[in-house]
XYZ file of C-alpha atoms in Angstrom:
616
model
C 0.000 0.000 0.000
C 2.965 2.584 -0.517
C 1.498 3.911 -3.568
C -1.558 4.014 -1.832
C -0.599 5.927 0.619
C 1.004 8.424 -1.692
C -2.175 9.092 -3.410
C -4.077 9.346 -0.356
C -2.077 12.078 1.201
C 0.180 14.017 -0.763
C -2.861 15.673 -2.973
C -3.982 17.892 -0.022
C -0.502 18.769 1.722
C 0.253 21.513 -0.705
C -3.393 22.882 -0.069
C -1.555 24.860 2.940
C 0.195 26.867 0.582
C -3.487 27.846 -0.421
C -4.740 28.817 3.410
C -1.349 30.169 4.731
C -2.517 33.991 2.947
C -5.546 33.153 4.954
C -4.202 32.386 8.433
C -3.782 35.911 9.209
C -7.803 36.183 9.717
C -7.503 34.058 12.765
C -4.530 35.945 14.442
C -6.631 39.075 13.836
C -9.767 37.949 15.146
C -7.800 36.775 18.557
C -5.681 40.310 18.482
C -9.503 41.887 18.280
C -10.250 40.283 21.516
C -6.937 40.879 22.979
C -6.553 44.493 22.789
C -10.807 45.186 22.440
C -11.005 43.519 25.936
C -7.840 44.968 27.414
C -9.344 48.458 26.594
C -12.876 47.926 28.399
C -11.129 47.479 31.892
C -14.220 47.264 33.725
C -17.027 46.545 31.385
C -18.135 43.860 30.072
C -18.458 41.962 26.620
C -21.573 41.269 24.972
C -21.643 38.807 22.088
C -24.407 36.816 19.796
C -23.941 34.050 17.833
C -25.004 33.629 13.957
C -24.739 30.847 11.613
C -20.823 31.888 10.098
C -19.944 34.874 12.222
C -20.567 36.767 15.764
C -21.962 40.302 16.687
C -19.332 41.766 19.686
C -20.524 45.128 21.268
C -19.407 46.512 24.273
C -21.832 46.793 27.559
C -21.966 47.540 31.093
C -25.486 47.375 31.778
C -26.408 50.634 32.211
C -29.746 51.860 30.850
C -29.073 55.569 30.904
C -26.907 58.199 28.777
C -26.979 58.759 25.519
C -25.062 56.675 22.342
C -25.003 53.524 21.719
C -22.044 50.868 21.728
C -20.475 49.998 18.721
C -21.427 46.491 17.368
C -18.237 44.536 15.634
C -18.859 41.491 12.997
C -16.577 38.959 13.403
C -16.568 36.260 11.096
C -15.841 32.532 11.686
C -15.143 31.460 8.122
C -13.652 34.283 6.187
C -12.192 31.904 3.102
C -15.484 30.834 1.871
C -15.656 34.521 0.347
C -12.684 34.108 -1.542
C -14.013 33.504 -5.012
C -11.213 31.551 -5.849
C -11.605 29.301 -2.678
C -15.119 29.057 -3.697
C -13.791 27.634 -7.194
C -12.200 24.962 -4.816
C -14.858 23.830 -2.833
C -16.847 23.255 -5.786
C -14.736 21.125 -7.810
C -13.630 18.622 -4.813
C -16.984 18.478 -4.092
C -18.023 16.232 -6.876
C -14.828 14.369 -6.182
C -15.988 14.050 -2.401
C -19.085 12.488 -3.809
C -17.677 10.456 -6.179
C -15.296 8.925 -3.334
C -18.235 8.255 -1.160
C -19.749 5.841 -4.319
C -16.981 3.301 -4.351
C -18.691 0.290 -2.671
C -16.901 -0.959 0.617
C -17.588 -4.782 -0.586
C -15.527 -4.050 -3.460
C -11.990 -6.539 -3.363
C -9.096 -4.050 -2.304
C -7.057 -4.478 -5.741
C -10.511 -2.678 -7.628
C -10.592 -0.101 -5.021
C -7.107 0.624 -5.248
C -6.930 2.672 -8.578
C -10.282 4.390 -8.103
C -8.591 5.769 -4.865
C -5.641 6.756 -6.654
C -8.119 8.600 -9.409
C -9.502 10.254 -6.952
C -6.409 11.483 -5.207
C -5.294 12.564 -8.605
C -8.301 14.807 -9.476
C -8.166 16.155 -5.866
C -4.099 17.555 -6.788
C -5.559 18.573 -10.417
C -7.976 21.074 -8.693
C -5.601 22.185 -6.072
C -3.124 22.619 -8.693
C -5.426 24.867 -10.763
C -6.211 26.451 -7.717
C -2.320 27.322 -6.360
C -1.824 28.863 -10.433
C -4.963 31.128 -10.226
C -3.996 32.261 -7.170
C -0.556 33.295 -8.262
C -1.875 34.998 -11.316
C -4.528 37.153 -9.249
C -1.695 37.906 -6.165
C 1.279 38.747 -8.651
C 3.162 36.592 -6.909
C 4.334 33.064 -6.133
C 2.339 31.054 -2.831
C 4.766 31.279 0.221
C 5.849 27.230 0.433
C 4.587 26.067 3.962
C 4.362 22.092 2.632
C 5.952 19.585 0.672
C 4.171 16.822 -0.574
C 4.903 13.560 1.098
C 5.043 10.710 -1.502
C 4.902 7.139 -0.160
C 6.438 5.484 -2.809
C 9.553 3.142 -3.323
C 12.636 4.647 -3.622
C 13.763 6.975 -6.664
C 10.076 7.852 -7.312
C 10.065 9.655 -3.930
C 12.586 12.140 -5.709
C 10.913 12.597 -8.645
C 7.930 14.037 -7.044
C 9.226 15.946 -4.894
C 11.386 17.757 -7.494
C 8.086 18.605 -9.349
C 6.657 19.894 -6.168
C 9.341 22.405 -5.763
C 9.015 23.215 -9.344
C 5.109 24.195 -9.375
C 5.504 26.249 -6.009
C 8.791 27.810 -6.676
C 6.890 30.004 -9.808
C 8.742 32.726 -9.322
C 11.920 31.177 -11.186
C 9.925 31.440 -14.290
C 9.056 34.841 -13.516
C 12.811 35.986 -13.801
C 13.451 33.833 -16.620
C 11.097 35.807 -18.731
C 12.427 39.146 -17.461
C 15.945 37.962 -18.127
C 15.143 36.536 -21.534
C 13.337 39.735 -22.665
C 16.258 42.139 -21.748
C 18.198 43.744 -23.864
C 21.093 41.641 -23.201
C 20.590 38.458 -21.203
C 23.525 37.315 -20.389
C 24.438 40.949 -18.749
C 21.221 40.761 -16.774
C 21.379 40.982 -12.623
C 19.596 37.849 -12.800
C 21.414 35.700 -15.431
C 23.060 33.500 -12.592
C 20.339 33.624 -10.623
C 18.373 32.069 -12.990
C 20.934 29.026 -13.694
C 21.694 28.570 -10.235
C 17.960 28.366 -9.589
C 17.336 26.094 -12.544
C 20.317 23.217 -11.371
C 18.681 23.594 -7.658
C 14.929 22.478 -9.263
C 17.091 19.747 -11.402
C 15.709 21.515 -14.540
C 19.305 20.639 -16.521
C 17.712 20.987 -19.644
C 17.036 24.960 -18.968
C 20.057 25.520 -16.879
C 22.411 24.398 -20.477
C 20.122 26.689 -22.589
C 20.356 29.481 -20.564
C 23.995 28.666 -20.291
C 25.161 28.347 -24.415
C 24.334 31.811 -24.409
C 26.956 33.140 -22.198
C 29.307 30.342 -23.853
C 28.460 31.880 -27.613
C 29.730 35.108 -26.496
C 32.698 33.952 -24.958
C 34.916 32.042 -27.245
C 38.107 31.713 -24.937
C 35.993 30.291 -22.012
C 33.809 27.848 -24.386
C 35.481 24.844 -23.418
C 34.928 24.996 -19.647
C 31.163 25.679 -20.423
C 31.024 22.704 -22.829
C 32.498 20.992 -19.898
C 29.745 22.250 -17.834
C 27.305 21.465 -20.506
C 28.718 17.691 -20.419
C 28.045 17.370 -16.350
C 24.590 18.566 -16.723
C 23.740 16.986 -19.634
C 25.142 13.280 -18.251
C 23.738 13.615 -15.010
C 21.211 10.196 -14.054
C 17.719 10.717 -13.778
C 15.602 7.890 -12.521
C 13.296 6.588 -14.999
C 10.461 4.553 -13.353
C 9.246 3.496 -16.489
C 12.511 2.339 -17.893
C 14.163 -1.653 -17.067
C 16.877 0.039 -15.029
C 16.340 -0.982 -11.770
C 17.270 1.141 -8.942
C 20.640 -0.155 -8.209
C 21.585 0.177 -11.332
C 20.766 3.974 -11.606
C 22.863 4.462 -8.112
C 25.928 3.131 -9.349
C 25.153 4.990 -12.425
C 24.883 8.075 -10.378
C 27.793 7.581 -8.215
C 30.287 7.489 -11.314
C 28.705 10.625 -12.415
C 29.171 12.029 -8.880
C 32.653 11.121 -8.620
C 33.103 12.674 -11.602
C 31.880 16.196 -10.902
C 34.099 15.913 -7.928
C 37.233 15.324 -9.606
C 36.577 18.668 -12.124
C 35.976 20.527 -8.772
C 39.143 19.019 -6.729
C 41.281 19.725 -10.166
C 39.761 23.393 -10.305
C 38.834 23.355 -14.139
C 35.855 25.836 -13.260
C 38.425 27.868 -10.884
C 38.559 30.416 -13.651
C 34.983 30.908 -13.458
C 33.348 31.205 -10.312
C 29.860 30.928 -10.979
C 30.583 27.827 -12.978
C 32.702 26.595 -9.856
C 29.416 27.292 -7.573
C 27.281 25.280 -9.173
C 29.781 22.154 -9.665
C 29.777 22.183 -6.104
C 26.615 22.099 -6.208
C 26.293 18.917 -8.556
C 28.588 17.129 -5.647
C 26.213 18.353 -2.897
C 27.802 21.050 -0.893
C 25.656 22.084 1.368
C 27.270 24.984 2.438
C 27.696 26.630 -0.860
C 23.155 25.762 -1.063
C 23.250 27.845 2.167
C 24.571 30.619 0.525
C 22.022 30.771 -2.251
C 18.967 30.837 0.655
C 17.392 33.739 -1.045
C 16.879 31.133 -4.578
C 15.947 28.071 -2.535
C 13.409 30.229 -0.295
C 12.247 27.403 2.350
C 14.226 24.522 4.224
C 11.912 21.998 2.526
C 13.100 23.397 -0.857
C 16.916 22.871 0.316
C 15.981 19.678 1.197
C 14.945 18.432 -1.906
C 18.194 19.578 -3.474
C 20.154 18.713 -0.925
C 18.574 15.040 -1.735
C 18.871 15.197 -5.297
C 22.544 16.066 -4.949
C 23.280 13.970 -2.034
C 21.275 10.625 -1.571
C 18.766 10.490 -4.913
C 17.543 7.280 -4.020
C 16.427 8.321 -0.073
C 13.661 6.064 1.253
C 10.109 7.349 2.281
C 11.546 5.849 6.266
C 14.748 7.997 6.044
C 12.666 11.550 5.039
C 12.217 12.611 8.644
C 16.036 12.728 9.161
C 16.822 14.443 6.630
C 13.943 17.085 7.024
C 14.737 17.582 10.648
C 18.648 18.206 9.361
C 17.723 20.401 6.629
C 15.714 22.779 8.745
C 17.871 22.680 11.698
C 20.856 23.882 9.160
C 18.738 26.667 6.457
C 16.580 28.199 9.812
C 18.223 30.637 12.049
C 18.987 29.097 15.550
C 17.234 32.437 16.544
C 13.789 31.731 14.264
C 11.881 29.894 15.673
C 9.503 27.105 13.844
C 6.246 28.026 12.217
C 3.232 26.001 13.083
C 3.664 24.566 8.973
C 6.955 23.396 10.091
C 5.512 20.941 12.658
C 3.071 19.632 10.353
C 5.604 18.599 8.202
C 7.653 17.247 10.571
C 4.764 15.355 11.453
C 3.586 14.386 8.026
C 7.641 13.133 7.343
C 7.153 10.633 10.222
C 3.624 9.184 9.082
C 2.212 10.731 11.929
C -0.904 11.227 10.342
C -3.223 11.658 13.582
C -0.879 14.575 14.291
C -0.674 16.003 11.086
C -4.806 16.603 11.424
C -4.383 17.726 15.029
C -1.535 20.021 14.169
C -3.567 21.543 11.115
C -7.065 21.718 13.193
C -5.381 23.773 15.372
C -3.454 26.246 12.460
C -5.174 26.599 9.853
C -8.784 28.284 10.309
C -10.350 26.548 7.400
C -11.717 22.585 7.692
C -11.067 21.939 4.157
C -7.904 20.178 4.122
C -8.454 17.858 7.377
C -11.910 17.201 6.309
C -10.830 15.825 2.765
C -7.763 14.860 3.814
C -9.540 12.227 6.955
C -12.233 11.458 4.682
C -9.725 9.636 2.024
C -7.723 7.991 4.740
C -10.504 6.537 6.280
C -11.723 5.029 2.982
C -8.633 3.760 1.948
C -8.341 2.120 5.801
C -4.831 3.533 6.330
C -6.340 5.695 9.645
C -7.131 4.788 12.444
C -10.612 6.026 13.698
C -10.813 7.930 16.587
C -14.190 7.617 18.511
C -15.098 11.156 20.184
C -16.666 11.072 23.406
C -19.977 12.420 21.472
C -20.522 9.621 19.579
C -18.700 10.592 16.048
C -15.466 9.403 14.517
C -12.825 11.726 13.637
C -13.826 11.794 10.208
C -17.410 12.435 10.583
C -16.830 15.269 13.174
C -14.255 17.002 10.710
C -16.402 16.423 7.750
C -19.225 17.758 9.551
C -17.289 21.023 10.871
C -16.582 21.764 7.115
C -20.332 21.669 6.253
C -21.329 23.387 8.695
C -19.160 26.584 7.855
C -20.382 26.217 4.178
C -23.876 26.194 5.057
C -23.245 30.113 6.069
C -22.833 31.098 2.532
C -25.446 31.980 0.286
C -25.157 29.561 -2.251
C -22.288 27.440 -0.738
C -24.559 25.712 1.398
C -26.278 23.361 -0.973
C -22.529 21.548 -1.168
C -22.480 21.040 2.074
C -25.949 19.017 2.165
C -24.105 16.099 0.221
C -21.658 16.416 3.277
C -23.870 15.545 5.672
C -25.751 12.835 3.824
C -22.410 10.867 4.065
C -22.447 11.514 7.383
C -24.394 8.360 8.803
C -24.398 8.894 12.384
C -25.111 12.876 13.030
C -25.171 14.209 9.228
C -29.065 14.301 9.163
C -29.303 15.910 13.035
C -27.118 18.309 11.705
C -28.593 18.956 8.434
C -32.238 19.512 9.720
C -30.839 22.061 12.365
C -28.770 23.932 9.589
C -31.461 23.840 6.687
C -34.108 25.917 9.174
C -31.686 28.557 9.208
C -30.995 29.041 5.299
C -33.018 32.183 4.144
C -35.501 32.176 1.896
C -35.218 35.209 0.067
C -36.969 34.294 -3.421
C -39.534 31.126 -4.095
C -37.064 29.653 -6.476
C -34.314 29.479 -3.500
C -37.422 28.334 -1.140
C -38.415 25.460 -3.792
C -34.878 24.394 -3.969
C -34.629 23.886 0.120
C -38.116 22.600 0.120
C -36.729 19.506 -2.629
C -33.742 18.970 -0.492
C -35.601 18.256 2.241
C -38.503 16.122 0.690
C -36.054 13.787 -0.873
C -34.600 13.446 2.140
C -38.688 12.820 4.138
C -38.067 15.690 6.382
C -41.466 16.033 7.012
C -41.260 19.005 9.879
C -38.903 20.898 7.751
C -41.194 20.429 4.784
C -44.504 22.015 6.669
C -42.059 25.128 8.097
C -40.947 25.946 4.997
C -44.188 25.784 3.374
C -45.951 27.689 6.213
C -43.436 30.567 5.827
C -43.762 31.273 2.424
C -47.493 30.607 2.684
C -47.461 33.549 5.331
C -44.858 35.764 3.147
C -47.003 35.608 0.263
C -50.737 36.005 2.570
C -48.571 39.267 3.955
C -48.228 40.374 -0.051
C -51.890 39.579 -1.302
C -50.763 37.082 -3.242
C -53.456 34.638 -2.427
C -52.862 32.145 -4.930
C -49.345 31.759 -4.010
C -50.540 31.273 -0.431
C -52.894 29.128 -0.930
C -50.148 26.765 -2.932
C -47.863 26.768 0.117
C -50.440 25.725 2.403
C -51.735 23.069 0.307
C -48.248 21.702 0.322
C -48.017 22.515 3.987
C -51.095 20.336 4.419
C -52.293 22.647 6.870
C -55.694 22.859 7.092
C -56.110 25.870 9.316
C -54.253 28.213 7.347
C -56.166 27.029 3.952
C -58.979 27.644 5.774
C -57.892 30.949 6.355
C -56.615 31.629 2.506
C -59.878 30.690 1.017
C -62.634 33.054 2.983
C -60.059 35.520 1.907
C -60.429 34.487 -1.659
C -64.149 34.263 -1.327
C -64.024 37.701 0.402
C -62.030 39.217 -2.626
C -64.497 37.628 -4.912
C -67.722 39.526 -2.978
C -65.821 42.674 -3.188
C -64.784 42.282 -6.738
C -67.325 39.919 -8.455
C -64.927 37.647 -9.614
C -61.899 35.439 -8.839
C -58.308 35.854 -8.940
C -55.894 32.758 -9.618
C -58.040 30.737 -11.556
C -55.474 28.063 -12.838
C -54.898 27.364 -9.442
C -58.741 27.395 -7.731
C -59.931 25.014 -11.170
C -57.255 22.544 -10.740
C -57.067 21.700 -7.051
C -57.730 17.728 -7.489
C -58.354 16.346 -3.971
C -56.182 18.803 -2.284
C -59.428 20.763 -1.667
C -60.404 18.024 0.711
C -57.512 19.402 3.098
C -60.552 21.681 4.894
C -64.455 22.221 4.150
C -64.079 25.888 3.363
C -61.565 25.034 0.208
C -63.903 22.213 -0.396
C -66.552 25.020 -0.842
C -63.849 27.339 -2.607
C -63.532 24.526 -5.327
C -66.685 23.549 -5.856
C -68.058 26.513 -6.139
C -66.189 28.107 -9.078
C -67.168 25.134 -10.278
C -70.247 25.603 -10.042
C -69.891 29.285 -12.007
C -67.966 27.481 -14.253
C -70.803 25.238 -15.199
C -72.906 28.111 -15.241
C -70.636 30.178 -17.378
C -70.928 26.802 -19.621
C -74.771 27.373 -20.077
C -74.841 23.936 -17.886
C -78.060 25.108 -15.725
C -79.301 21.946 -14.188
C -75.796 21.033 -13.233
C -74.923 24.193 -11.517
C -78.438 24.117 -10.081
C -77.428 20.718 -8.290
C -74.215 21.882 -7.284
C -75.411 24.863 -6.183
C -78.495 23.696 -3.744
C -75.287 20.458 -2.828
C -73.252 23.567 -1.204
C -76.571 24.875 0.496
C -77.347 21.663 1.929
C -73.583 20.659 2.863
C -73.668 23.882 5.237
C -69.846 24.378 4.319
C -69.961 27.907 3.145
C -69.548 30.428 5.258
C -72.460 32.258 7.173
C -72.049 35.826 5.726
C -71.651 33.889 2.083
C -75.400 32.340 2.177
C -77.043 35.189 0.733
C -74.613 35.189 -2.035
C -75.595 31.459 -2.783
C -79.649 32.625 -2.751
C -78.218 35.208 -4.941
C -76.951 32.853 -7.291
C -79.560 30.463 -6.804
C -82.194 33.256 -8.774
C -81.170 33.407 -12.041
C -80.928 29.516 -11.885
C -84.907 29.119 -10.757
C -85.755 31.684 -14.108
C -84.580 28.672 -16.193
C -87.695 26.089 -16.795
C -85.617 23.079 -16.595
C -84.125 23.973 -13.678
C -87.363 25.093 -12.156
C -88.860 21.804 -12.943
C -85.984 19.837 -11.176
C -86.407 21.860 -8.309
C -89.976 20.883 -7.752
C -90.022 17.522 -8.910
C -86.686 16.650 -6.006
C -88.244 18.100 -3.612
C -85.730 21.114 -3.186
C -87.767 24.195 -2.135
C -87.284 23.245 1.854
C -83.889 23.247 1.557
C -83.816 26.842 -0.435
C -85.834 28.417 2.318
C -83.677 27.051 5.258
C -80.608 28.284 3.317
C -83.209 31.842 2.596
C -84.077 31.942 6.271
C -80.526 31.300 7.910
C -78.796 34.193 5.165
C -81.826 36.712 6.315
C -80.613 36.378 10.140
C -77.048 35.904 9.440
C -77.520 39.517 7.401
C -79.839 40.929 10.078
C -77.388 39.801 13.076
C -74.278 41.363 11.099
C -76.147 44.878 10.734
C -77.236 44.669 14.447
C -73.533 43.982 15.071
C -72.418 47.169 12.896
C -75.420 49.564 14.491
């Protein structure tokens, strides 16, 4: 499992090159409290919490005086605003996903490359990331990682190399300003650039860069060709070739001894900068040291001290030589950076300490939530019970949603979060999907289908029931009356239809027809939309010339007592026209009906004469 491991770690270390520009929110936020509270000497704090941030105002309980405190916003989860961030959490979250649909009863050697697929896609949007960043700062990521490659021997090197070569951009940077002078080879930078190049192992660019100072310098071409010759014949481990690795050492070792024996005879003594970087080639680490300002970090003069010094270093032997190589580029005055530690950490498979040791630095729950979450599905961590309940993966995973659920359109990744989230995920989900705001009906119907696929039934009616309210506070009747229906709450329908019948008796007619004509059974959710229903359909039968039809209808309402008191006259009302007609007349008699028309006559006279005495 050495490659596996590889693939299942290495794609988020260099993530921290991402967050270290953000880090310097959560030093802020505790230098806030530091000096805000220092200041108040004897009065107090008050703060309130909100879904992503916290409202701080100062207090001393004192009702009189003038003013008013000020009120300070402190936010929990700044990077989610970072558009670029927001580029990242949106791409590993289909990854995330995808991870989660790789069956556990699947035999380990099929799991094995879709994990390493995965971890792949996860360093091709982190990559993408790291480059978009650099173009929008104007400047290369400060190098806080390296990526940690467990892999066989030789490989190890090869990676790391193109680490330092996609984080140490601003090599290219000079290159191009270099190139585009005037005169190259008389740039400030010219050296620089080589010296640079041989540190990344780029040989290739390091000769090209280097014939140009040889074409201009006839008397001195030879000890450049010899220079050219070193470079060009130095060993580079080919994983793909039959050379096996002991091959390429002894290999390398000839070539080795032979870039000592130029230096020890001095052929580059005539040219110093061509005498630098031989000793280079043979790994002398205190002529690196002096070029600290090209290698930048101690992880990047580790990697050339290892490609100059021991090319074939084992995954086991990395901590030494990390632990060496920052003990020799850091001051003995500088102390070590939080980053350092979790390398340190991350060189000695330390994994459970590489989490804690980012938890605690970074203020972002990206990378240990990602970074847990393909561990644990490859098996290579041990899980961590918490004394809630949750693993260590579902409590980091969870943490992560959570902060995304504060943004306005973030949040909708962060329900697939909590769905794999077996043992709190849906706890969590039903507390955190109350609190998204509905500010439109298309953002409403989008939290109302989350939560009916997922038979949240109480989240469901509360949804509904707001907008139902929002849109009875607007007039909007028919949009009211929609919500409730899909509220299933009777009451409230209730409530929704006198007001439509009231609008009709002030205006004659009805509003939101589509919806009142095609109500199906839902107007069996209360007897007054019952009577809503049935009776535009009854003045839609009427409207259709339909007289006996609308006649039974009509004198089914009277009898049914479901309309309203103050509507009865309006049904007598209705009912005249309808007796004018002879075939409806003739029904009438012939059923029986007249009884039932002068109840309903007789209860709508005192229903009208108890309303006046009411008004008088």
């Amino acid at each position: 499992y050495f490659m596996l491991k590889h693939d299942a770690i290495t794609f988020l270390a260099c993530f921290l090159n991402i967050l270290h520009h953000h880090m310097s929110l959560m030093a802020s936020v505790l230098t806030f409290f530091g000096t805000y509270c220092v200041g108040l000497k004897q009065k107090h704090v008050g703060f309130e919490w909100g879904p992503g941030d916290i409202l701080v105002y100062e207090t001393n309980f004192k009702l009189q005086g003038p003013g008013f405190p000020f009120v300070h916003v402190v936010r929990k989860d700044e990077d989610i605003y970072s558009p670029i961030l927001r580029k990242l959490f949106n791409e590993s979250h289909h990854i995330f996903v995808g991870l989660q649909n790789i069956k556990d009863d699947m035999p380990s050697k099929n799991k094995k490359p879709q994990f390493v697929s995965v971890s792949k896609n996860y360093r091709s949007v982190i990559r993408a990331c790291m480059e978009e960043l650099q173009q929008v700062a104007g400047m290369c990521l400060s190098c806080y990682c390296v990526i940690l490659f467990f892999v066989e021997a030789g490989i190890l090197l090869l990676h790391l190399l193109d680490w330092v070569r996609l984080h140490k951009a601003d090599v290219d940077e000079k290159v191009r300003e270099v190139l585009q002078s005037e005169s190259p080879t008389h740039h400030h930078a010219y050296w620089e650039v080589v010296i640079s190049f041989v540190l990344q192992g780029r040989m290739d660019e390091a000769r090209q860069i280097l014939m140009k100072q040889a074409n201009l310098q006839p008397a001195s071409r030879p000890i450049y060709q010899l220079m050219d010759s070193l470079l060009q014949k130095m060993p580079i481990f080919n994983p793909g070739s039959t050379q096996t690795l002991t091959e390429f050492d002894v290999k390398w070792r000839h070539w080795h001894e032979e870039c000592d024996r130029y230096l020890q005879d001095n052929s580059f003594a005539s040219n110093r900068h061509l005498e630098t970087i031989c000793k280079i080639l043979v790994g002398d680490e205190d002529t690196m040291l002096e070029h600290k300002e090209l290698l930048g970090t101690w992880y990047h003069f580790l990697v050339s001290r290892l490609l100059f010094f021991h090319p074939t270093v084992k995954p086991s032997e990395l901590h030494y030589y990390a632990q060496s190589s920052m003990d020799m580029f850091l001051d003995s005055r500088s102390a070590p950076e939080p980053l350092d530690s979790i390398l340190l950490a991350a060189f000695e498979f330390d994994l459970h300490q590489v989490i804690k040791d980012c938890s605690i630095a970074l203020n972002n729950w990206w990378f240990v939530a990602h970074l847990t979450d393909l561990l644990d599905h490859c098996k290579l961590l041990q899980s961590h019970n918490l004394h809630f309940g949750s693993n260590l993966r579902e409590f980091l995973v969870l943490e992560y949603a959570s902060g995304l659920f504060s943004h306005h359109s973030l949040w909708q990744l962060a329900v697939d979060y909590f769905d794999h989230c077996p043992e709190f995920g849906r706890v969590y989900l039903e507390l955190q999907i109350e609190r998204v705001p509905l500010e439109t009906e298309r953002k409403a119907l989008k939290v109302l289908r989350i939560c009916e696929q997922r038979q949240m039934n109480e989240q469901v009616r509360s949804i509904c029931k707001i907008m139902a309210k929002r849109a009875l506070s607007n007039n909007r009747l028919g949009s009211a009356l929609s919500w409730s229906i899909r509220a299933k709450d009777a009451a409230f329908a209730t409530l929704i239809s006198e007001r439509f019948l009231q609008d009709y008796c002030t205006r004659g007619s009805f509003s939101d027809l589509d919806l009142i004509d095609n109500l199906g059974p839902a107007m069996l959710l209360s007897d007054r939309l019952t009577f809503l229903g049935k009776y535009r359909e009854f003045h839609r039968l009427y409207g259709e010339m339909r007289f006996t039809e609308a006649a039974k209808l009509l004198l089914s309402l009277m009898t049914a007592k479901i309309a309203p008191r103050s509507f009865w006259m309006t049904l007598l009302t209705d009912a005249l026209p309808l007796l004018e007609q002879k075939e409806v007349n003739t029904y009438v008699h012939n059923a029986e009906l007249q009884r039932p028309i002068y109840n309903c006559f007789s209860h709508g006279t005192n229903t009208v004469e108890h309303t006046a005495e009411e008004e008088v």
